[in-house]
Amino acid sequence: MKSLLSSIVLWSLFLVGLSATVASGAVLDGTQKDVATYGGIALSLVAGSRIAKKDPIKSFLSSRPVLWFLFLFNGVVAVAAGFALDGVQGITAAAGMGLVSLGAGFGLLQSRGTRNRGTQALETQGRGTPTPA
């Protein structure tokens, strides 16, 4: 029950943060708009990172097909944003998407290293296929 309640609260905070980020321009002006936008970004990032650490989402995000999709899609979007958008907006979008792509790429490399170490451990224990010397 406690886990369900914490999940509902986290998802609610995440959605409130996204809504504040996207919709603050339609309701507010000037400094209030900026505060609501940046506050919404911070709230959604914190809540989203907490959600990503929970088990069903964590195992989904660390699967190889999802990591490949994130790596390739965000890499293409980063390159396209660099060409399609001008000035600071293009640089910021390209950098943000590039960081997500790099994170997924490092996740792929890390999972590959973990898989290789597991295979070597099985071979050392005599359970795997023997390797030629």
Short mmCIF file of C-alpha atoms in Angstrom, two decimals:
data_model
loop_
_atom_site.label_atom_id
_atom_site.label_comp_id
_atom_site.label_asym_id
_atom_site.label_seq_id
_atom_site.Cartn_x
_atom_site.Cartn_y
_atom_site.Cartn_z
CA MET A 1 0.00 0.00 0.00
CA LYS A 2 2.86 2.33 0.88
CA SER A 3 4.57 1.65 -2.47
CA LEU A 4 1.35 2.33 -4.38
CA LEU A 5 0.82 5.61 -2.54
CA SER A 6 4.41 6.74 -3.17
CA SER A 7 4.07 5.85 -6.87
CA ILE A 8 0.85 7.85 -7.17
CA VAL A 9 2.44 10.86 -5.47
CA LEU A 10 5.57 10.68 -7.66
CA TRP A 11 3.58 10.37 -10.90
CA SER A 12 1.32 13.25 -9.81
CA LEU A 13 4.33 15.47 -9.08
CA PHE A 14 5.87 14.51 -12.40
CA LEU A 15 2.69 15.44 -14.30
CA VAL A 16 2.29 18.70 -12.34
CA GLY A 17 5.90 19.60 -13.21
CA LEU A 18 5.36 18.86 -16.90
CA SER A 19 2.13 20.85 -16.91
CA ALA A 20 3.79 23.83 -15.25
CA THR A 21 6.61 23.69 -17.75
CA VAL A 22 4.37 23.52 -20.81
CA ALA A 23 1.35 25.59 -19.81
CA SER A 24 2.81 28.41 -17.72
CA GLY A 25 3.18 30.64 -20.80
CA ALA A 26 -0.56 30.56 -21.46
CA VAL A 27 -1.46 31.71 -17.94
CA LEU A 28 1.45 33.81 -16.64
CA ASP A 29 3.70 36.60 -17.93
CA GLY A 30 7.19 37.86 -17.17
CA THR A 31 9.07 36.69 -14.12
CA GLN A 32 6.20 34.53 -12.83
CA LYS A 33 6.22 32.59 -16.10
CA ASP A 34 9.96 31.99 -15.84
CA VAL A 35 9.71 30.87 -12.21
CA ALA A 36 6.85 28.49 -13.01
CA THR A 37 8.67 27.09 -16.05
CA TYR A 38 11.97 26.46 -14.28
CA GLY A 39 10.23 25.20 -11.14
CA GLY A 40 8.21 22.79 -13.28
CA ILE A 41 11.37 21.57 -14.99
CA ALA A 42 13.07 20.96 -11.64
CA LEU A 43 10.01 19.21 -10.18
CA SER A 44 9.56 16.93 -13.18
CA LEU A 45 13.28 16.07 -13.25
CA VAL A 46 13.37 15.16 -9.56
CA ALA A 47 10.12 13.17 -9.66
CA GLY A 48 11.08 11.51 -12.96
CA SER A 49 14.46 10.42 -11.65
CA ARG A 50 12.80 8.91 -8.57
CA ILE A 51 10.27 7.09 -10.79
CA ALA A 52 13.07 5.74 -13.00
CA LYS A 53 14.73 4.11 -9.97
CA LYS A 54 11.67 2.00 -9.16
CA ASP A 55 11.80 -1.61 -10.31
CA PRO A 56 9.37 -1.99 -13.25
CA ILE A 57 10.57 1.20 -14.93
CA LYS A 58 14.23 0.58 -14.09
CA SER A 59 14.26 -2.88 -15.66
CA PHE A 60 12.41 -1.59 -18.73
CA LEU A 61 14.79 1.34 -19.25
CA SER A 62 17.87 -0.85 -18.85
CA SER A 63 16.81 -3.44 -21.44
CA ARG A 64 18.98 -3.56 -24.56
CA PRO A 65 16.22 -2.76 -27.11
CA VAL A 66 15.16 0.34 -25.17
CA LEU A 67 18.76 1.49 -24.77
CA TRP A 68 19.37 1.05 -28.51
CA PHE A 69 16.22 3.04 -29.31
CA LEU A 70 17.20 5.84 -26.91
CA PHE A 71 20.74 5.92 -28.27
CA LEU A 72 19.78 6.06 -31.95
CA PHE A 73 16.63 8.19 -31.74
CA ASN A 74 18.10 10.84 -29.44
CA GLY A 75 21.31 10.93 -31.47
CA VAL A 76 19.36 11.61 -34.66
CA VAL A 77 17.22 14.24 -32.94
CA ALA A 78 20.34 15.93 -31.51
CA VAL A 79 21.87 16.23 -34.97
CA ALA A 80 18.58 17.40 -36.50
CA ALA A 81 18.04 19.98 -33.75
CA GLY A 82 21.50 21.38 -34.39
CA PHE A 83 20.56 22.03 -38.01
CA ALA A 84 16.86 22.87 -37.66
CA LEU A 85 16.95 25.30 -34.73
CA ASP A 86 18.89 28.53 -34.56
CA GLY A 87 20.99 30.05 -31.83
CA VAL A 88 20.87 29.10 -28.19
CA GLN A 89 17.69 27.07 -28.64
CA GLY A 90 19.36 24.77 -31.17
CA ILE A 91 22.50 24.38 -29.10
CA THR A 92 20.52 23.62 -25.95
CA ALA A 93 18.24 21.09 -27.67
CA ALA A 94 21.18 19.37 -29.39
CA ALA A 95 23.18 19.23 -26.15
CA GLY A 96 20.26 17.86 -24.11
CA MET A 97 19.35 15.18 -26.63
CA GLY A 98 23.02 14.36 -27.15
CA LEU A 99 23.45 13.80 -23.41
CA VAL A 100 20.51 11.40 -23.36
CA SER A 101 21.98 9.58 -26.35
CA LEU A 102 25.39 9.34 -24.69
CA GLY A 103 23.80 8.08 -21.47
CA ALA A 104 22.03 5.31 -23.37
CA GLY A 105 25.27 4.50 -25.21
CA PHE A 106 27.16 4.17 -21.94
CA GLY A 107 24.33 1.96 -20.67
CA LEU A 108 24.79 -0.28 -23.69
CA LEU A 109 28.53 -0.51 -23.08
CA GLN A 110 27.99 -1.20 -19.40
CA SER A 111 25.46 -3.97 -20.05
CA ARG A 112 27.84 -5.50 -22.61
CA GLY A 113 30.67 -5.55 -20.05
CA THR A 114 28.40 -7.08 -17.41
CA ARG A 115 27.27 -9.79 -19.84
CA ASN A 116 30.88 -10.61 -20.79
CA ARG A 117 31.92 -10.85 -17.13
CA GLY A 118 29.03 -13.22 -16.43
CA THR A 119 30.08 -15.47 -19.32
CA GLN A 120 33.69 -15.48 -18.13
CA ALA A 121 32.58 -16.39 -14.59
CA LEU A 122 30.61 -19.36 -15.91
CA GLU A 123 33.58 -20.53 -17.98
CA THR A 124 35.88 -20.22 -14.97
CA GLN A 125 33.53 -22.36 -12.89
CA GLY A 126 33.40 -24.99 -15.64
CA ARG A 127 29.75 -24.45 -16.50
CA GLY A 128 30.19 -22.70 -19.82
CA THR A 129 31.71 -23.81 -23.04
CA PRO A 130 35.48 -24.22 -22.83
CA THR A 131 37.55 -21.66 -24.65
CA PRO A 132 40.47 -22.78 -26.79
CA ALA A 133 43.87 -21.89 -25.39
#
